[in-house]
Short mmCIF file of C-alpha atoms and ligand atoms in Angstrom, two decimals:
data_model
loop_
_atom_site.label_atom_id
_atom_site.label_comp_id
_atom_site.label_asym_id
_atom_site.label_seq_id
_atom_site.Cartn_x
_atom_site.Cartn_y
_atom_site.Cartn_z
CA MET A 81 -0.33 -0.10 0.29
CA SER A 82 1.06 3.05 -1.07
CA LYS A 83 1.35 6.37 1.15
CA ARG A 84 -1.92 7.23 -1.67
CA SER A 85 -4.22 4.83 -1.54
CA TRP A 86 -3.90 5.70 2.52
CA ALA A 87 -5.08 8.75 2.28
CA GLY A 88 -7.71 7.41 -0.36
CA VAL A 89 -8.69 5.57 2.51
CA ASP A 90 -8.47 8.30 5.50
CA ASP A 91 -11.00 10.73 2.40
CA TYR A 92 -13.08 7.00 2.44
CA ILE A 93 -13.56 7.20 6.38
CA VAL A 94 -13.98 11.06 6.58
CA GLY A 95 -17.43 10.62 3.87
CA SER A 96 -18.98 8.02 5.18
CA LEU A 97 -18.40 8.62 8.67
CA PHE A 98 -18.16 11.90 9.42
CA GLY A 99 -17.90 14.19 6.12
CA PRO A 100 -15.97 17.27 5.49
CA ASP A 101 -16.05 20.04 7.64
CA PRO A 102 -15.91 23.81 6.10
CA VAL A 103 -15.24 24.70 9.61
CA LEU A 104 -11.88 22.24 9.90
CA ASP A 105 -11.19 23.18 6.55
CA ALA A 106 -10.92 26.76 6.66
CA VAL A 107 -8.41 26.71 9.71
CA LEU A 108 -5.95 24.46 7.54
CA ALA A 109 -7.02 26.52 4.24
CA ALA A 110 -5.97 29.86 7.36
CA ASN A 111 -2.59 27.88 8.53
CA HIS A 112 -1.44 27.33 4.92
CA GLU A 113 -2.11 30.81 4.03
CA HIS A 114 -0.41 32.45 6.81
CA GLY A 115 2.43 30.06 6.34
CA LEU A 116 2.50 27.29 9.00
CA PRO A 117 3.82 23.62 8.40
CA ALA A 118 1.22 20.87 7.67
CA ILE A 119 2.26 19.06 10.48
CA ASP A 120 -1.60 18.85 12.31
CA VAL A 121 -3.56 16.08 13.03
CA SER A 122 -5.90 14.13 9.66
CA PRO A 123 -9.06 14.83 10.16
CA ALA A 124 -9.57 11.10 10.99
CA GLN A 125 -7.26 11.43 13.59
CA GLY A 126 -8.65 14.85 14.86
CA LYS A 127 -11.92 12.80 15.46
CA LEU A 128 -10.21 10.64 17.57
CA LEU A 129 -9.25 12.79 19.88
CA SER A 130 -12.43 13.96 19.51
CA LEU A 131 -14.19 10.74 20.69
CA LEU A 132 -11.09 9.81 23.19
CA VAL A 133 -12.30 13.57 25.32
CA ARG A 134 -15.87 12.21 24.69
CA MET A 135 -15.20 8.84 25.75
CA ARG A 136 -13.34 9.86 28.43
CA GLY A 137 -16.13 12.69 29.68
CA ALA A 138 -13.44 15.07 30.25
CA LYS A 139 -14.15 18.44 31.02
CA LYS A 140 -10.21 19.89 31.17
CA VAL A 141 -7.89 19.28 28.76
CA LEU A 142 -4.49 20.31 28.00
CA GLU A 143 -2.61 20.19 25.18
CA ILE A 144 1.21 20.71 24.75
CA GLY A 145 1.71 22.25 20.67
CA THR A 146 -0.98 24.27 19.08
CA LEU A 147 -0.05 25.40 15.98
CA GLY A 148 -3.05 26.39 14.01
CA GLY A 149 -5.39 25.10 16.68
CA TYR A 150 -6.28 22.67 14.57
CA SER A 151 -6.68 19.62 17.14
CA THR A 152 -7.91 21.95 19.65
CA ILE A 153 -10.42 23.02 17.85
CA TRP A 154 -11.29 19.36 17.74
CA MET A 155 -10.98 18.20 21.40
CA ALA A 156 -13.02 21.53 22.21
CA ARG A 157 -15.62 20.46 20.02
CA ALA A 158 -15.96 17.86 22.14
CA LEU A 159 -15.81 19.17 25.38
CA PRO A 160 -19.55 19.85 27.71
CA VAL A 161 -20.60 23.58 28.01
CA ASP A 162 -18.19 24.22 30.91
CA GLY A 163 -15.30 22.45 30.17
CA LYS A 164 -12.12 24.17 29.03
CA ILE A 165 -9.01 23.53 26.97
CA VAL A 166 -5.72 25.08 27.65
CA THR A 167 -3.29 25.11 25.04
CA LEU A 168 0.40 25.78 25.15
CA GLU A 169 2.45 27.29 22.20
CA LEU A 170 5.87 28.24 21.82
CA ASP A 171 5.43 30.38 18.51
CA PRO A 172 4.00 33.64 18.60
CA HIS A 173 3.07 33.39 14.85
CA HIS A 174 1.86 29.77 15.65
CA ALA A 175 -0.04 31.17 18.32
CA ALA A 176 -1.94 34.52 16.70
CA VAL A 177 -3.05 32.18 13.93
CA ALA A 178 -4.69 29.92 16.31
CA ARG A 179 -6.46 32.04 17.88
CA SER A 180 -8.24 33.76 14.80
CA ASN A 181 -9.04 29.84 13.77
CA PHE A 182 -10.71 29.61 17.80
CA GLU A 183 -12.71 32.98 17.20
CA TRP A 184 -14.08 31.42 13.50
CA ALA A 185 -14.69 28.10 14.95
CA GLY A 186 -16.75 29.96 17.54
CA VAL A 187 -14.67 27.60 20.58
CA SER A 188 -12.77 31.09 22.04
CA GLU A 189 -14.47 30.73 25.95
CA ARG A 190 -13.62 27.26 26.15
CA VAL A 191 -10.07 27.72 25.17
CA GLU A 192 -7.37 29.48 27.15
CA LEU A 193 -3.88 29.71 24.88
CA ARG A 194 -0.57 29.99 26.65
CA VAL A 195 2.20 31.79 24.60
CA GLY A 196 5.73 30.77 25.61
CA PRO A 197 8.11 27.46 26.09
CA ALA A 198 5.70 24.92 27.29
CA LEU A 199 8.01 23.99 30.21
CA GLN A 200 7.85 27.93 31.38
CA SER A 201 3.80 27.38 31.10
CA LEU A 202 3.75 23.99 32.63
CA ALA A 203 5.71 25.34 35.34
CA ALA A 204 3.54 28.11 35.57
CA LEU A 205 -0.13 25.62 35.82
CA GLY A 206 1.85 23.68 38.58
CA ALA A 207 1.90 26.67 40.69
CA GLU A 208 -1.35 27.80 39.70
CA ASN A 209 -2.80 24.45 41.00
CA ALA A 210 -4.46 24.47 37.73
CA GLY A 211 -4.96 20.26 37.43
CA PRO A 212 -5.92 18.19 37.41
CA PHE A 213 -6.51 17.74 33.91
CA ASP A 214 -8.74 14.63 32.72
CA PHE A 215 -7.52 14.39 28.71
CA ILE A 216 -3.75 15.58 27.83
CA PHE A 217 -2.89 15.38 24.40
CA ILE A 218 1.51 15.90 24.09
CA ASP A 219 2.17 17.12 20.51
CA ALA A 220 4.89 19.65 20.31
CA ASP A 221 9.23 19.54 20.25
CA LYS A 222 9.77 15.02 20.41
CA PRO A 223 12.69 15.34 22.63
CA ASN A 224 11.19 17.36 25.30
CA ASN A 225 8.60 14.37 25.80
CA PRO A 226 9.24 12.54 28.80
CA ILE A 227 9.57 16.12 30.59
CA TYR A 228 6.14 16.76 29.20
CA LEU A 229 5.12 13.41 30.54
CA SER A 230 6.51 13.81 33.84
CA TRP A 231 4.29 17.03 34.12
CA ALA A 232 1.53 14.81 32.36
CA MET A 233 1.81 13.02 35.83
CA ARG A 234 1.59 16.01 38.35
CA LEU A 235 -1.08 17.46 36.40
CA SER A 236 -3.06 14.53 36.54
CA ARG A 237 -5.19 12.39 39.13
CA PRO A 238 -5.99 8.38 38.21
CA GLY A 239 -8.47 8.18 35.28
CA THR A 240 -6.88 10.61 33.20
CA VAL A 241 -5.93 9.88 29.57
CA ILE A 242 -2.31 10.87 28.02
CA VAL A 243 -2.02 10.95 24.59
CA CYS A 244 1.20 11.48 23.00
CA ASP A 245 1.82 12.06 18.71
CA ASN A 246 4.26 10.71 16.34
CA VAL A 247 5.48 8.00 18.20
CA ILE A 248 6.37 5.78 15.05
CA ARG A 249 8.01 8.29 12.96
CA ASP A 250 7.71 5.98 9.79
CA GLY A 251 8.71 2.83 12.12
CA ASP A 252 11.99 4.32 12.88
CA VAL A 253 11.55 4.21 16.20
CA VAL A 254 12.73 1.00 16.23
CA ASN A 255 15.43 1.87 13.67
CA GLU A 256 18.94 2.09 16.05
CA ASP A 257 20.57 3.78 13.05
CA GLY A 258 18.38 6.35 13.95
CA ARG A 259 19.79 8.96 15.62
CA ASP A 260 17.29 11.54 14.99
CA ALA A 261 16.39 13.65 17.94
CA ASN A 262 12.58 13.43 17.05
CA VAL A 263 13.08 9.35 16.90
CA GLU A 264 15.06 9.63 19.79
CA GLY A 265 12.07 11.63 21.96
CA ALA A 266 9.25 8.85 20.46
CA ARG A 267 11.48 6.09 21.94
CA ALA A 268 11.63 8.27 25.33
CA ALA A 269 8.16 8.64 25.34
CA PHE A 270 7.93 4.67 25.26
CA SER A 271 10.29 4.14 27.96
CA PHE A 272 8.80 6.75 29.97
CA ILE A 273 4.96 4.96 29.77
CA GLY A 274 6.57 1.29 29.85
CA SER A 275 8.83 2.23 33.56
CA GLU A 276 6.14 4.78 34.85
CA LYS A 277 4.03 1.84 37.24
CA ARG A 278 1.02 4.35 37.30
CA LEU A 279 0.93 4.37 33.53
CA ASP A 280 -1.21 2.00 31.72
CA GLY A 281 -0.87 2.14 27.99
CA THR A 282 -0.25 1.00 24.48
CA ALA A 283 0.56 2.17 21.29
CA ILE A 284 -1.19 2.01 17.74
CA GLN A 285 0.40 2.30 14.74
CA THR A 286 -1.59 4.67 11.94
CA VAL A 287 -1.52 5.65 8.42
CA GLY A 288 -3.35 7.81 6.57
CA ALA A 289 -3.40 11.37 5.19
CA LYS A 290 -0.34 11.97 7.20
CA GLY A 291 1.30 9.14 6.15
CA TYR A 292 3.34 6.15 8.49
CA ASP A 293 3.09 7.24 12.26
CA GLY A 294 1.18 6.55 16.05
CA PHE A 295 0.02 7.71 18.55
CA ALA A 296 1.15 6.80 22.83
CA ILE A 297 -1.87 6.46 24.27
CA ALA A 298 -1.88 6.38 28.64
CA ILE A 299 -4.57 5.90 31.46
CA VAL A 300 -3.14 7.11 34.97
CA ASP A 301 -4.15 4.71 37.76
N1 SAH B 524 -1.26 19.95 17.82
C1 SAH B 524 -1.32 20.82 16.77
C2 SAH B 524 0.05 20.41 15.71
C3 SAH B 524 1.20 21.23 16.82
S1 SAH B 524 2.96 20.97 15.71
C4 SAH B 524 -2.64 19.50 15.36
O1 SAH B 524 -2.25 18.67 15.24
O2 SAH B 524 -2.69 21.01 14.99
C5 SAH B 524 4.07 21.26 16.90
C6 SAH B 524 3.68 22.81 17.61
O3 SAH B 524 4.51 22.06 18.89
C7 SAH B 524 4.05 23.80 17.13
O4 SAH B 524 3.57 24.90 16.64
C8 SAH B 524 5.56 23.86 17.19
O5 SAH B 524 5.58 25.98 17.64
C9 SAH B 524 5.31 23.83 18.67
N2 SAH B 524 6.10 23.78 19.60
C10 SAH B 524 7.60 22.87 19.47
N3 SAH B 524 8.56 23.20 21.01
C11 SAH B 524 7.76 24.14 21.69
C12 SAH B 524 7.82 24.76 23.19
N4 SAH B 524 8.95 23.90 23.64
N5 SAH B 524 6.88 24.54 23.45
C13 SAH B 524 5.78 25.32 23.80
N6 SAH B 524 5.25 24.31 21.52
C14 SAH B 524 6.46 23.98 21.46
C1 DHB B 525 5.57 16.17 12.23
C2 DHB B 525 4.22 15.82 12.40
C3 DHB B 525 3.71 16.12 13.21
O1 DHB B 525 2.43 15.76 13.68
C4 DHB B 525 4.43 16.99 14.13
O2 DHB B 525 3.49 17.17 15.78
C5 DHB B 525 5.42 17.10 14.45
C6 DHB B 525 6.70 16.95 13.27
C7 DHB B 525 6.72 16.43 11.03
O3 DHB B 525 6.38 15.49 10.36
O4 DHB B 525 7.38 16.71 10.52
MG1 MG B 526 1.82 15.50 15.72
#
């Protein structure tokens, strides 16, 4: 199977199960127009995140790595009216595009965007006692995955679901030659989840419009 057929099957999944979404399509167009890299989750993956948020019954969501807010909007839409998502972004330009996208999507009231290095924002959230979060999506600079996971533990409670994106990287996660910092970050996520006694987790390999990659998913005991 080629990447092209994976994308075709993604179109089929979207077309037969939930259909294209003009608002989210406009968000992707705005991201492109403003020069953001097209590294958002795919539509089928965004839908998965929204379903996981609903299945968890999450009211408080934390996202590390906003980009233009595509994944944020998927998750924000899955929240109850009194739900909230805090999303962390380093790049002020990405953050400005995301803010405008949140307005366009009508989710601004449920989204709190914090601009700056996630490590600083996480420390601030800890100091403010902003946790515990019910659902945490980690999708920023991959080498910091272990630090983000340890913050996720501190900002969680039993039952919190943690999802970490891009942990398969075309299968390079098992390629010992790979010295790529992003691949090392993927492996670090596996060793963190595998060795943390309070986490019960697995990973799913995914193919689709975004190629071959995957999510790690874990629940806090
Ligand atoms: N979750 C988004 C994609 C995020 S891409 C979606 O699926 O739609 C990764 C984002 O993490 C980029 O916008 C990048 O600027 C941001 N990022 C990178 N390093 C960061 C850091 N140290 N702190 C916060 N955000 C960071
Ligand atoms: C890439 C993809 C992502 O989903 C991400 O969060 C960061 C980088 C990439 O393909 O390079
Ligand atoms: Mg990602």
